[in-house]
Amino acid sequence: MFQFNFSVAADDQDGDAVVDDGPSEADVSQSSTSALADPARDPCREVLLTELVSALPTEVAYTLLAFPGTALLLPRRDFHDARLSSLAATADGELAGEELLEEVFDARSDVRPGRYEGGMKTWEGAGDLVGVLRGLQRPWGSVLEIGCGTAIPTLYLLAQVFASESPAQPERETRVCLQDYNRPVLELVRPPLPTPPLPPNY
């Protein structure tokens, strides 16, 4: 802890104006305990697509997002529908991060430092990135979206891949990995949604 003394007399200016006591053992212990309990520090783990598919409800409400200057529409799960799913799943003990979900859905917070990075909502930057990707003619290969949230840019790339496939083309492999800091984001807002084909002249 730093302590500043601004009421030092002229003849006392050579004295210690700043004192660094250093962290106490109790502070270090409390900091270590907080770090261990922080859910953001939980080890990462791979969630397979089959897990997400099996956890899907029979019906999912979603909205098709439009992008300026194009006829492209991409699906995004409705926030209220994700909230209903979270209530049902946490009641059954099937969904991770129940405390986090209460913060996100009940307080409607966009960001919780160290806990939640806003992945339940679609940010304007996602649409901007889709605009950048439209200029890249490279639908094949590997895709990794870090902190994906609703994964709109990746959905756009998948739509590109599906639109470019034809029986005359040799089969090519496209690997897609979505990463988010909160598992409930992957379970609720980024489950497999229908990806419509790209319209002509997208």
Rosetta silent file (secondary structure, phi, psi, omega in degrees, C-alpha in Angstrom):
SEQUENCE: MFQFNFSVAADDQDGDAVVDDGPSEADVSQSSTSALADPARDPCREVLLTELVSALPTEVAYTLLAFPGTALLLPRRDFHDARLSSLAATADGELAGEELLEEVFDARSDVRPGRYEGGMKTWEGAGDLVGVLRGLQRPWGSVLEIGCGTAIPTLYLLAQVFASESPAQPERETRVCLQDYNRPVLELVRPPLPTPPLPPNY
SCORE:     score description
SCORE:     0.000 S_00000001
   1 L     0.000  136.821  177.446    0.000    0.000    0.000 S_00000001
   2 E  -102.275  135.052  177.054    1.287    3.483   -0.849 S_00000001
   3 E  -121.369  130.086 -178.607    0.662    6.405    1.481 S_00000001
   4 E  -111.555  130.742  178.947    1.196    9.999    0.357 S_00000001
   5 L  -113.807  109.992 -177.096    1.734   12.830    2.803 S_00000001
   6 L   -97.226   -2.221 -177.915    1.116   16.249    1.249 S_00000001
   7 L  -106.449   50.297 -178.107    1.285   18.281    4.487 S_00000001
   8 L   -91.104  128.989  178.079    5.058   18.129    4.941 S_00000001
   9 L   -68.954  160.112 -175.961    6.671   21.200    6.476 S_00000001
  10 H   -59.537  -39.825 -178.063    9.561   22.887    4.641 S_00000001
  11 H   -81.686   -1.752  177.921   12.139   21.689    7.149 S_00000001
  12 H  -107.281   12.264 -173.264   10.763   18.144    6.974 S_00000001
  13 L   -67.356  -19.861  178.889   11.090   17.737    3.194 S_00000001
  14 L   -82.012   -4.450  178.829   14.007   15.372    3.575 S_00000001
  15 L   -76.253  174.490 -179.922   11.757   12.972    5.478 S_00000001
  16 L   -75.857  114.933  177.565    9.955   10.055    3.923 S_00000001
  17 L   -91.931  -23.982 -179.991    6.976   11.378    1.954 S_00000001
  18 E  -123.593  129.135 -178.995    6.097    8.016    0.440 S_00000001
  19 E  -120.801  124.031  177.970    5.954    4.832    2.456 S_00000001
  20 E  -107.329  103.538 -179.680    5.658    1.429    0.801 S_00000001
  21 L   -78.151  -18.466 -176.128    4.525   -1.076    3.375 S_00000001
  22 L    75.375  160.264 -179.350    4.270   -3.876    0.790 S_00000001
  23 L   -69.626  138.292  177.417    1.426   -6.382    0.696 S_00000001
  24 L   -77.199  165.179  178.431    0.642   -8.088    3.967 S_00000001
  25 H   -61.799  -35.179  179.728    0.485  -11.868    4.245 S_00000001
  26 H   -66.119  -39.910  178.782   -3.292  -11.603    4.624 S_00000001
  27 H   -63.820  -42.842 -179.750   -3.536   -9.576    1.380 S_00000001
  28 H   -64.016  -43.608 -179.992   -1.432  -12.122   -0.506 S_00000001
  29 H   -62.691  -43.876 -178.800   -3.476  -15.005    0.867 S_00000001
  30 H   -65.994  -38.744  179.216   -6.777  -13.305   -0.008 S_00000001
  31 H   -64.365  -41.241  179.432   -5.525  -12.454   -3.504 S_00000001
  32 H   -64.969  -41.055  179.680   -4.461  -16.061   -4.115 S_00000001
  33 H   -64.448  -41.242  179.450   -7.797  -17.376   -2.896 S_00000001
  34 H   -63.737  -40.238 -179.297   -9.698  -14.946   -5.144 S_00000001
  35 H   -63.739  -39.753 -179.545   -7.622  -15.960   -8.138 S_00000001
  36 H   -68.954  -32.479 -177.158   -8.357  -19.640   -7.536 S_00000001
  37 H   -85.332  -10.065 -176.528  -12.071  -18.982   -7.140 S_00000001
  38 L   -70.046  118.144 -178.188  -12.303  -16.766  -10.213 S_00000001
  39 H   -64.105  -22.148  179.179  -14.335  -18.694  -12.840 S_00000001
  40 H   -68.837  -16.313 -179.473  -12.491  -16.842  -15.594 S_00000001
  41 H   -97.386    5.067  176.773   -9.364  -18.767  -14.539 S_00000001
  42 L   -62.014  145.252  179.605  -10.957  -22.181  -14.928 S_00000001
  43 L   -63.023  143.784  179.244   -9.023  -24.388  -17.341 S_00000001
  44 L   -71.900  154.765  176.862  -10.311  -24.328  -20.887 S_00000001
  45 L  -147.399  150.801 -178.880  -11.951  -27.407  -22.288 S_00000001
  46 L   -80.688  131.490  175.308  -13.147  -28.518  -25.683 S_00000001
  47 L  -112.533  116.957 -175.964  -16.899  -28.661  -26.211 S_00000001
  48 L   -77.684  153.187  179.519  -17.850  -30.839  -29.154 S_00000001
  49 H   -58.782  -34.722 -179.697  -20.564  -29.882  -31.600 S_00000001
  50 H   -62.734  -34.271  177.060  -22.440  -33.058  -30.684 S_00000001
  51 H   -64.542  -43.721 -178.909  -22.717  -31.821  -27.082 S_00000001
  52 H   -66.579  -39.380 -179.502  -24.239  -28.532  -28.186 S_00000001
  53 H   -65.660  -42.149 -177.771  -26.646  -30.238  -30.555 S_00000001
  54 H   -67.115  -24.722 -179.031  -27.849  -32.685  -27.916 S_00000001
  55 L   -89.156   -4.059 -178.174  -28.565  -29.818  -25.495 S_00000001
  56 L   -68.648  141.595  172.205  -30.673  -27.850  -27.978 S_00000001
  57 L   -71.237  168.985 -178.592  -34.364  -27.401  -27.247 S_00000001
  58 L   -67.751  -26.402  178.325  -36.846  -28.645  -29.824 S_00000001
  59 L  -131.813  140.012  178.931  -37.501  -25.071  -30.924 S_00000001
  60 L  -128.686  128.805  177.997  -35.126  -22.108  -31.085 S_00000001
  61 L   -91.843  127.064  179.790  -36.209  -18.514  -31.671 S_00000001
  62 E  -142.423  161.661  179.621  -33.782  -16.536  -33.780 S_00000001
  63 E  -117.614  140.286  175.637  -33.614  -13.357  -35.823 S_00000001
  64 E   -88.169  121.056 -179.407  -32.038  -12.979  -39.247 S_00000001
  65 E   -86.621  132.609  176.095  -29.526  -10.129  -39.212 S_00000001
  66 E   -98.883  150.734 -179.652  -29.256   -7.953  -42.295 S_00000001
  67 L  -121.713  130.165 -176.131  -26.022   -6.250  -43.330 S_00000001
  68 L   -55.465  136.300  177.158  -25.965   -2.853  -45.101 S_00000001
  69 L    82.658    0.889  179.624  -25.199   -2.999  -48.791 S_00000001
  70 L  -137.059  165.785  173.689  -25.869   -6.736  -49.108 S_00000001
  71 L   -97.660   12.377 -175.311  -28.785   -9.137  -49.281 S_00000001
  72 L   -73.431  134.131  175.079  -27.035  -11.365  -46.743 S_00000001
  73 E  -126.199  128.922  179.361  -29.031  -12.613  -43.739 S_00000001
  74 E  -125.226  141.712 -175.581  -27.398  -14.489  -40.855 S_00000001
  75 E   -80.589  140.080  172.682  -29.191  -16.086  -37.865 S_00000001
  76 E  -133.866  129.176 -179.547  -28.729  -14.886  -34.296 S_00000001
  77 E   -65.328  137.707 -179.532  -30.524  -16.519  -31.389 S_00000001
  78 L   -67.669  139.194 -177.165  -32.928  -14.167  -29.635 S_00000001
  79 H   -59.843  -43.092 -178.355  -31.727  -12.964  -26.242 S_00000001
  80 H   -66.385  -32.193  179.052  -35.050  -13.706  -24.525 S_00000001
  81 H   -70.484  -38.375  176.045  -35.050  -17.250  -25.926 S_00000001
  82 H   -63.688  -37.867  179.296  -31.549  -17.865  -24.566 S_00000001
  83 H   -64.844  -42.586  178.414  -32.703  -16.597  -21.185 S_00000001
  84 H   -62.450  -41.095  178.234  -35.648  -19.023  -21.132 S_00000001
  85 H   -63.422  -39.098 -178.871  -33.325  -21.895  -22.026 S_00000001
  86 H   -65.920  -38.918  178.383  -30.942  -20.885  -19.244 S_00000001
  87 H   -63.323  -42.416 -179.747  -33.753  -20.885  -16.679 S_00000001
  88 H   -68.377  -41.947 -176.053  -34.872  -24.353  -17.735 S_00000001
  89 H   -71.659  -40.649 -179.862  -31.347  -25.777  -17.883 S_00000001
  90 H   -69.188  -29.730  176.701  -30.146  -24.365  -14.557 S_00000001
  91 H   -64.933  -32.337  178.789  -33.299  -25.694  -12.870 S_00000001
  92 L   -90.360   -1.996 -178.615  -32.287  -29.154  -14.085 S_00000001
  93 L    71.566   25.359 -174.780  -28.637  -28.608  -13.150 S_00000001
  94 L  -100.120  -12.772 -172.942  -27.553  -29.084  -16.758 S_00000001
  95 L  -113.742  137.575  179.884  -25.985  -25.705  -17.533 S_00000001
  96 L   -77.506  154.716  171.469  -22.660  -24.363  -16.284 S_00000001
  97 L    72.918   46.309 -177.469  -22.243  -20.945  -14.686 S_00000001
  98 H   -61.620  -42.907 -179.864  -25.632  -20.426  -12.996 S_00000001
  99 H   -62.853  -40.891  178.079  -24.360  -17.464  -10.939 S_00000001
 100 H   -61.802  -42.725 -178.577  -22.900  -15.860  -14.051 S_00000001
 101 H   -63.661  -36.148  176.977  -26.186  -16.241  -15.918 S_00000001
 102 H   -61.591  -41.345  178.936  -28.057  -14.489  -13.120 S_00000001
 103 H   -64.526  -43.970 -174.154  -25.694  -11.532  -13.462 S_00000001
 104 H   -71.327  -49.300 -173.917  -25.974  -11.419  -17.240 S_00000001
 105 H   -82.076  -39.035 -176.795  -29.704  -11.925  -17.698 S_00000001
 106 H   -78.876  -43.866  179.541  -31.106  -10.330  -14.556 S_00000001
 107 H   -84.043  -13.094 -177.817  -28.810   -7.303  -14.354 S_00000001
 108 L    53.373   43.165 -179.458  -28.601   -7.099  -18.155 S_00000001
 109 L   -83.456  138.092  177.498  -24.932   -6.203  -17.880 S_00000001
 110 L   -77.965  -37.737 -177.655  -22.916   -5.931  -21.059 S_00000001
 111 L  -143.278  134.527  171.664  -19.551   -6.639  -19.425 S_00000001
 112 E  -120.472  105.964 -176.116  -18.469   -8.015  -16.060 S_00000001
 113 L   -52.318  129.478  177.854  -14.665   -7.621  -15.701 S_00000001
 114 L    80.035   -6.329 -176.335  -13.009  -10.968  -15.113 S_00000001
 115 L  -129.027  -42.676 -172.319  -16.282  -12.872  -15.482 S_00000001
 116 E  -145.749  128.410 -173.807  -18.238  -12.006  -18.602 S_00000001
 117 L  -104.761   18.181  175.189  -17.117  -10.345  -21.814 S_00000001
 118 L    85.549   17.832 -173.746  -20.469   -9.529  -23.360 S_00000001
 119 L   -71.616  -11.013 -179.954  -20.764  -12.651  -25.521 S_00000001
 120 L   -76.757  -12.782 -176.851  -24.529  -12.994  -25.119 S_00000001
 121 L  -119.966  156.750  178.895  -25.085   -9.988  -27.362 S_00000001
 122 L   -94.499  120.956 -177.787  -24.028   -9.150  -30.893 S_00000001
 123 L   -90.314  156.120 -177.690  -21.715   -6.147  -31.019 S_00000001
 124 H   -60.148  -30.666 -179.423  -21.489   -3.714  -33.944 S_00000001
 125 H   -61.461  -25.899  178.765  -17.911   -4.785  -34.582 S_00000001
 126 H   -63.956  -42.387  177.102  -19.167   -8.201  -35.705 S_00000001
 127 H   -66.513  -36.325  177.468  -20.958   -6.597  -38.640 S_00000001
 128 H   -63.529  -39.973  179.984  -17.884   -4.513  -39.439 S_00000001
 129 H   -67.386  -36.348  175.081  -15.758   -7.654  -39.559 S_00000001
 130 H   -59.821  -39.805  177.332  -18.227   -9.305  -41.935 S_00000001
 131 H   -61.076  -37.357  177.491  -17.732   -6.302  -44.221 S_00000001
 132 H   -68.731  -43.432 -177.680  -13.964   -6.905  -44.150 S_00000001
 133 H   -65.251  -26.735  178.789  -14.360  -10.636  -44.801 S_00000001
 134 L   -60.776  -26.564  179.971  -16.507   -9.936  -47.864 S_00000001
 135 L   -85.176   -2.078 -179.343  -13.365   -8.630  -49.530 S_00000001
 136 L  -106.413  117.605  179.736  -11.459  -11.863  -48.902 S_00000001
 137 L   -93.691   70.008 -179.062  -12.043  -14.643  -51.418 S_00000001
 138 L  -145.909   72.728 -176.727  -10.824  -17.496  -49.224 S_00000001
 139 L   -76.322  -16.163 -174.730  -13.690  -19.635  -47.971 S_00000001
 140 L   -98.756  157.672  176.593  -11.601  -22.774  -47.446 S_00000001
 141 E   118.599 -154.242 -177.498   -9.168  -23.595  -44.681 S_00000001
 142 E  -104.031  142.484  178.869   -9.238  -23.187  -40.893 S_00000001
 143 E  -125.529  126.486  174.882  -11.287  -20.646  -38.989 S_00000001
 144 E  -128.323  116.738  176.767  -10.614  -19.709  -35.350 S_00000001
 145 E  -112.136  114.975 -176.513  -12.773  -17.030  -33.743 S_00000001
 146 E   -93.221  132.840 -174.854  -11.571  -16.057  -30.270 S_00000001
 147 L    63.459   50.406 -164.829  -14.149  -14.625  -27.897 S_00000001
 148 L   -69.065  -34.167 -176.119  -16.724  -15.575  -30.505 S_00000001
 149 L    58.694 -125.088 -179.592  -19.984  -14.677  -28.738 S_00000001
 150 L   -78.020   -5.413  171.001  -22.711  -15.000  -31.370 S_00000001
 151 L    57.483   38.319  179.919  -19.995  -15.840  -33.967 S_00000001
 152 H   -61.815  -43.416  177.624  -21.515  -13.788  -36.777 S_00000001
 153 H   -59.302  -40.487  178.833  -18.199  -13.506  -38.725 S_00000001
 154 H   -67.310  -38.586  176.414  -17.729  -17.274  -38.615 S_00000001
 155 H   -60.024  -38.019  177.458  -21.312  -17.833  -39.750 S_00000001
 156 H   -62.333  -45.029 -179.880  -20.586  -15.619  -42.722 S_00000001
 157 H   -63.821  -38.982  177.281  -17.517  -17.695  -43.634 S_00000001
 158 H   -63.957  -39.901  177.262  -19.536  -20.913  -43.311 S_00000001
 159 H   -61.820  -37.137  176.021  -22.192  -19.459  -45.589 S_00000001
 160 H   -61.462  -45.243 -179.756  -19.413  -18.731  -48.091 S_00000001
 161 H   -61.011  -48.090 -178.444  -18.222  -22.329  -47.896 S_00000001
 162 H   -63.735  -36.222 -178.575  -21.720  -23.735  -48.398 S_00000001
 163 H   -71.137  -26.531 -176.254  -22.383  -21.383  -51.306 S_00000001
 164 H   -91.610   -8.241 -179.979  -19.175  -22.386  -53.081 S_00000001
 165 L   -75.810  140.519  174.700  -19.701  -26.135  -52.807 S_00000001
 166 L  -153.011  155.115 -178.958  -20.848  -27.993  -55.905 S_00000001
 167 L   -58.191  -25.695 -177.068  -20.765  -31.640  -57.023 S_00000001
 168 L   -77.626  -17.180 -177.397  -18.159  -30.778  -59.632 S_00000001
 169 L   -86.655  143.778  174.380  -15.670  -29.535  -57.011 S_00000001
 170 L   -66.315  151.009 -178.379  -13.323  -31.905  -55.199 S_00000001
 171 L   -68.866  129.975  179.144  -14.134  -32.333  -51.536 S_00000001
 172 L  -122.509  154.167 -177.303  -12.208  -29.887  -49.354 S_00000001
 173 L  -100.942  133.077  173.133  -11.877  -29.711  -45.605 S_00000001
 174 E  -123.778  123.691 -178.841  -12.830  -26.654  -43.589 S_00000001
 175 E  -107.816  128.090 -177.943  -12.097  -26.687  -39.856 S_00000001
 176 E  -121.131  126.365  175.841  -13.996  -24.266  -37.618 S_00000001
 177 E  -125.047  125.989  176.635  -13.122  -23.589  -33.970 S_00000001
 178 E  -111.062  130.454 -179.634  -15.132  -21.197  -31.827 S_00000001
 179 E  -123.917  137.092  173.058  -13.680  -20.052  -28.502 S_00000001
 180 L  -142.483  153.862 -176.129  -15.360  -18.032  -25.792 S_00000001
 181 L   -76.600  -14.176  179.392  -14.392  -17.156  -22.240 S_00000001
 182 L  -125.930  119.831 -179.289  -17.762  -18.298  -20.906 S_00000001
 183 H   -59.129  -38.295  178.603  -19.106  -21.749  -21.687 S_00000001
 184 H   -56.668  -26.592  177.028  -22.764  -20.654  -21.348 S_00000001
 185 H   -62.995  -44.099  178.421  -22.220  -18.409  -24.360 S_00000001
 186 H   -66.828  -35.571 -176.550  -21.429  -21.465  -26.475 S_00000001
 187 H   -76.495  -29.785 -171.143  -24.345  -23.387  -24.983 S_00000001
 188 H  -106.566  -50.121 -173.331  -26.957  -20.652  -25.324 S_00000001
 189 L  -101.515  -12.772  178.204  -26.276  -18.100  -28.055 S_00000001
 190 L  -122.410   40.201  169.952  -24.004  -20.018  -30.363 S_00000001
 191 L   -72.992  166.724 -179.482  -25.669  -23.400  -30.748 S_00000001
 192 L   -62.418  114.473  175.367  -25.911  -24.664  -34.322 S_00000001
 193 L  -109.480  157.085  178.953  -28.468  -22.454  -36.044 S_00000001
 194 L   -59.756  132.195  177.823  -29.560  -22.786  -39.661 S_00000001
 195 L  -106.993  104.355 -176.678  -27.106  -21.062  -41.964 S_00000001
 196 L   -68.005  150.766  176.983  -28.975  -19.862  -45.054 S_00000001
 197 L   -65.218  151.615  178.717  -27.200  -19.968  -48.410 S_00000001
 198 L   -69.062  137.765  177.408  -25.747  -16.703  -49.614 S_00000001
 199 L   -72.626  163.510  176.868  -27.999  -14.844  -52.039 S_00000001
 200 L   -58.949  144.445  177.393  -26.737  -13.971  -55.540 S_00000001
 201 L    58.702   39.687  179.779  -24.355  -11.000  -55.636 S_00000001
 202 L   -68.811    0.000    0.000  -23.807  -11.026  -51.900 S_00000001
